[in-house]
Amino acid sequence: MALSKNMLKPTGFESEETPLTPSEYEKALEKYNPEDSIISRLETAVNSFNSNRKMHQDTRAVFEKLVSFGGFRMKSQFQGGLNKKQMKREGMSKEEIELASAHYCLLEEVTDSYWKEVDDKQKPSWVVDFEALAKAFLSSQFLHHFHWYDPKQLATAMMVLRNFYNYLVVHPVCPEYKEQILAASAICDVAEQELPKLAVVGRSLPGAFNSACSTLFGGAYADVHLSKAAQDSWAQGADNVGLDRDEAIIIFKAGVAAHSTAEHLGLEITAVELPDADVKETYEILRKREGFHEYVHTMGKLTCKRWKIPFEHPVDLPAHLMKAKADINQRFEFLVEAETLAYCVPGMKMVAVVKELDVGIKWIDCVESMHPTFHTWLLNEQIRDWKEPGPATDWMQRAMAKKMGEAEAEIEVATLTAHLTPRTLHPRRTMASLPSKMKGVIIEKTGGTEVLQYKTDLSVPSPGEGQVLVKNDYVGINYIDTYFRSGLYPAPQYPYILGREAEGTVVKAGSGELYGLKEGDKVLMLSEGTYAEYTAANAAKAVKVKEGLEAKVGAAALLQGLTALTLIREAHPVKKGDWVLVHAAAGGTGLWLVQLLKAVGANIVGTASTQEKVDLARKAGAEHMINYSHEDVKSKVMELTKDAGCIAVFDGVGKTTFDLSLDCLARKGSMVSFGNASGAVPPVTIARLSAKNARLMRPTLFNYIATREEFEHYVDELMDFVTKDKLDVRIHETYALSDVARAHNDLEGRKTTGKLLLDPSK
Ligand code: NDP
């Protein structure tokens, strides 16, 4: 279709409504007199919005559906065939003309309900609720009437809704509902994000696995797939839906293999439900189908509860599994053939392996032993085959000594030998129990690396309210650790365990809100006191490790990655094409900044002190690198930016680069000073900023991720970058915890690039 001239004219949807000038506002107040009823103000607003927009077919369709869903109807026109000019000539006032040309009015049911409430104080059947209306409209009407899975149509609809809500906010239509209107507008943001996903899900479900189940278990997909022979003959070229049985079997088996869990447990029969007449009849019908007769047995239900197997050896399981095992009231329902059910007696016991698909479907995979209702077990059985345990063998002692260090080996050897004794007589320490002592690094005073004390007898902390105890696998080293050690930042107490981040496994859950974390979970966390084998960490700053993330990557990514991400999102939201200067671009945080800025599409100018670092940062994406140990940074920046300077400078070096950074800044630029690797920046007089109308910021990561939502949001985004954009998480070296002084020396000696980690087990 060709565009007409008319179609190219502005429509009123091009830009957001700008704030009203004081005089416009005064005028608008005449139109939307706060003393008028809300219904008349809304009617006026809907009609004004409509008459001020040049609606095309698609925008009109959305607007009309929205307002009619909100309780409006099209009004019959009483203009007597006159247009607005003619009405003016007829002497009609502006208000009369507007009223006469109004397109929409509220339904009588709405106005009646409103006045009933006002006059008779009756509960209204209609209320003003912009947010609920937006939610309802976008989740029903809109989906039914529009091609919402077409990105263009979705964008058009969101534009109309946002534009309308914006009109309602900018004009004094109903300031008493401002919060609601903003919330309604925010729903558009959610819809814009979510509806394209919904479209994909809608197109994809039920998906291969569910279709396979449906094919195999007599659902909608059973028997719809054409056989090979039929495809080859009469159905050639036709759409062949569904799955072949063999394909379905493979898909189903793969799903079971990957998602089913098996548990070895005791069961006690509690009820037997034989098939009723309806079920029997269904089976009769099924048996009449070709090929079904020999396989289909009539089934009923067998209900069981857990049975504590008295002769079972104690097992080492995480507490949550122990708890589940102990839940004697847990019920299981299985489908069992009626001929077998006829012999089942409530109270009978069995030891069986029960498999469960992680969507809740359970079956008895095999039965190991059956026991009568009166089954009784005596200690006599355990003592029958018991022999006096011998001493721990050499290999046991050597293995434990190697793994745990001499001190703990003794306890563990005792543990190893204990399983030879009858458990009821000598209860043993399980592997799940925790040691009381651990390795860690403390400082008792500030200073150089000599104040770092590696200890092997620190007390393992207990998780308090809102905390989880984490056994650390890898600990991230950050520059801030050197600040606490040197005294630049004061430690909260002495002795003080250094460290700010780690990756590990939850070994004990504290009380209170733990954000779904439980024992056994692999986690990444930001926490104090991580230079140790165990840390009691706040669950609010811990998240489960994303599936597929390699060991070490989380510990290497979290703190510096989040710092870089929040800096470019919040300290200065960087846009594509922005010129940005990053100091120490080959450092831990520097390499993150470079890679994220590259992903955003910025022009990156980086600095580093050696050729090796220059090359590394350039490889990571900093196209323009300057070796600031001998090159003139300012003149190079000005040359690159054609004298404009950089719109943002990210400076973690501090004291030695601060002035240079201000010099390299563009007019209205952001000077983001986020660290002190070379020492703290001395006090600055704010008058210095006026030369460029510059913004000066001194942000810290922790203020950008103070709430759980903020934390999760940025962790998700960061992990997406790591996994999807395949960012290079460069690990400089993983140091033994006992070698922490060397790590600090290397970091402060500018010998490192990328991330430094500690292995707390060494
Ligand atoms: P880096 O791996 O970046 O190491 C610091 C780098 O700074 C060195 O490799 C060195 O690179 C450069 N540097 C320049 N001058 C000196 C100097 N006099 N002494 C030592 N190093 C110098 O460390 P991080 O990534 O851990 O931290 C970088 C900065 O970011 C730090 O200032 C840190 O405090 C800050 N930070 C701030 C956070 C916040 O929330 N605000 C959070 C995380 C980090 P080169 O020699 O190549 O120039």
PDB file of C-alpha atoms in Angstrom, residues 8 51 64 170 205 235 247 348 522 536 635 749:
ATOM      1  CA  LEU A   8       2.969  11.279   6.802  1.00  0.00           C
ATOM      2  CA  SER A  51      -9.398  14.598  19.224  1.00  0.00           C
ATOM      3  CA  GLU A  64     -11.150   2.105  21.172  1.00  0.00           C
ATOM      4  CA  VAL A 170       0.703  15.559  32.450  1.00  0.00           C
ATOM      5  CA  LEU A 205       3.977 -26.011  24.040  1.00  0.00           C
ATOM      6  CA  ALA A 235      -0.490 -38.810   2.342  1.00  0.00           C
ATOM      7  CA  GLU A 247      10.549 -41.195  18.477  1.00  0.00           C
ATOM      8  CA  MET A 348       2.007 -54.496  54.755  1.00  0.00           C
ATOM      9  CA  LYS A 522      26.063 -24.194  45.256  1.00  0.00           C
ATOM     10  CA  ALA A 536      28.317 -17.273  57.709  1.00  0.00           C
ATOM     11  CA  SER A 635      46.294  14.760  24.080  1.00  0.00           C
ATOM     12  CA  GLY A 749      52.629  -4.378  42.852  1.00  0.00           C
TER      13      GLY A 749
END
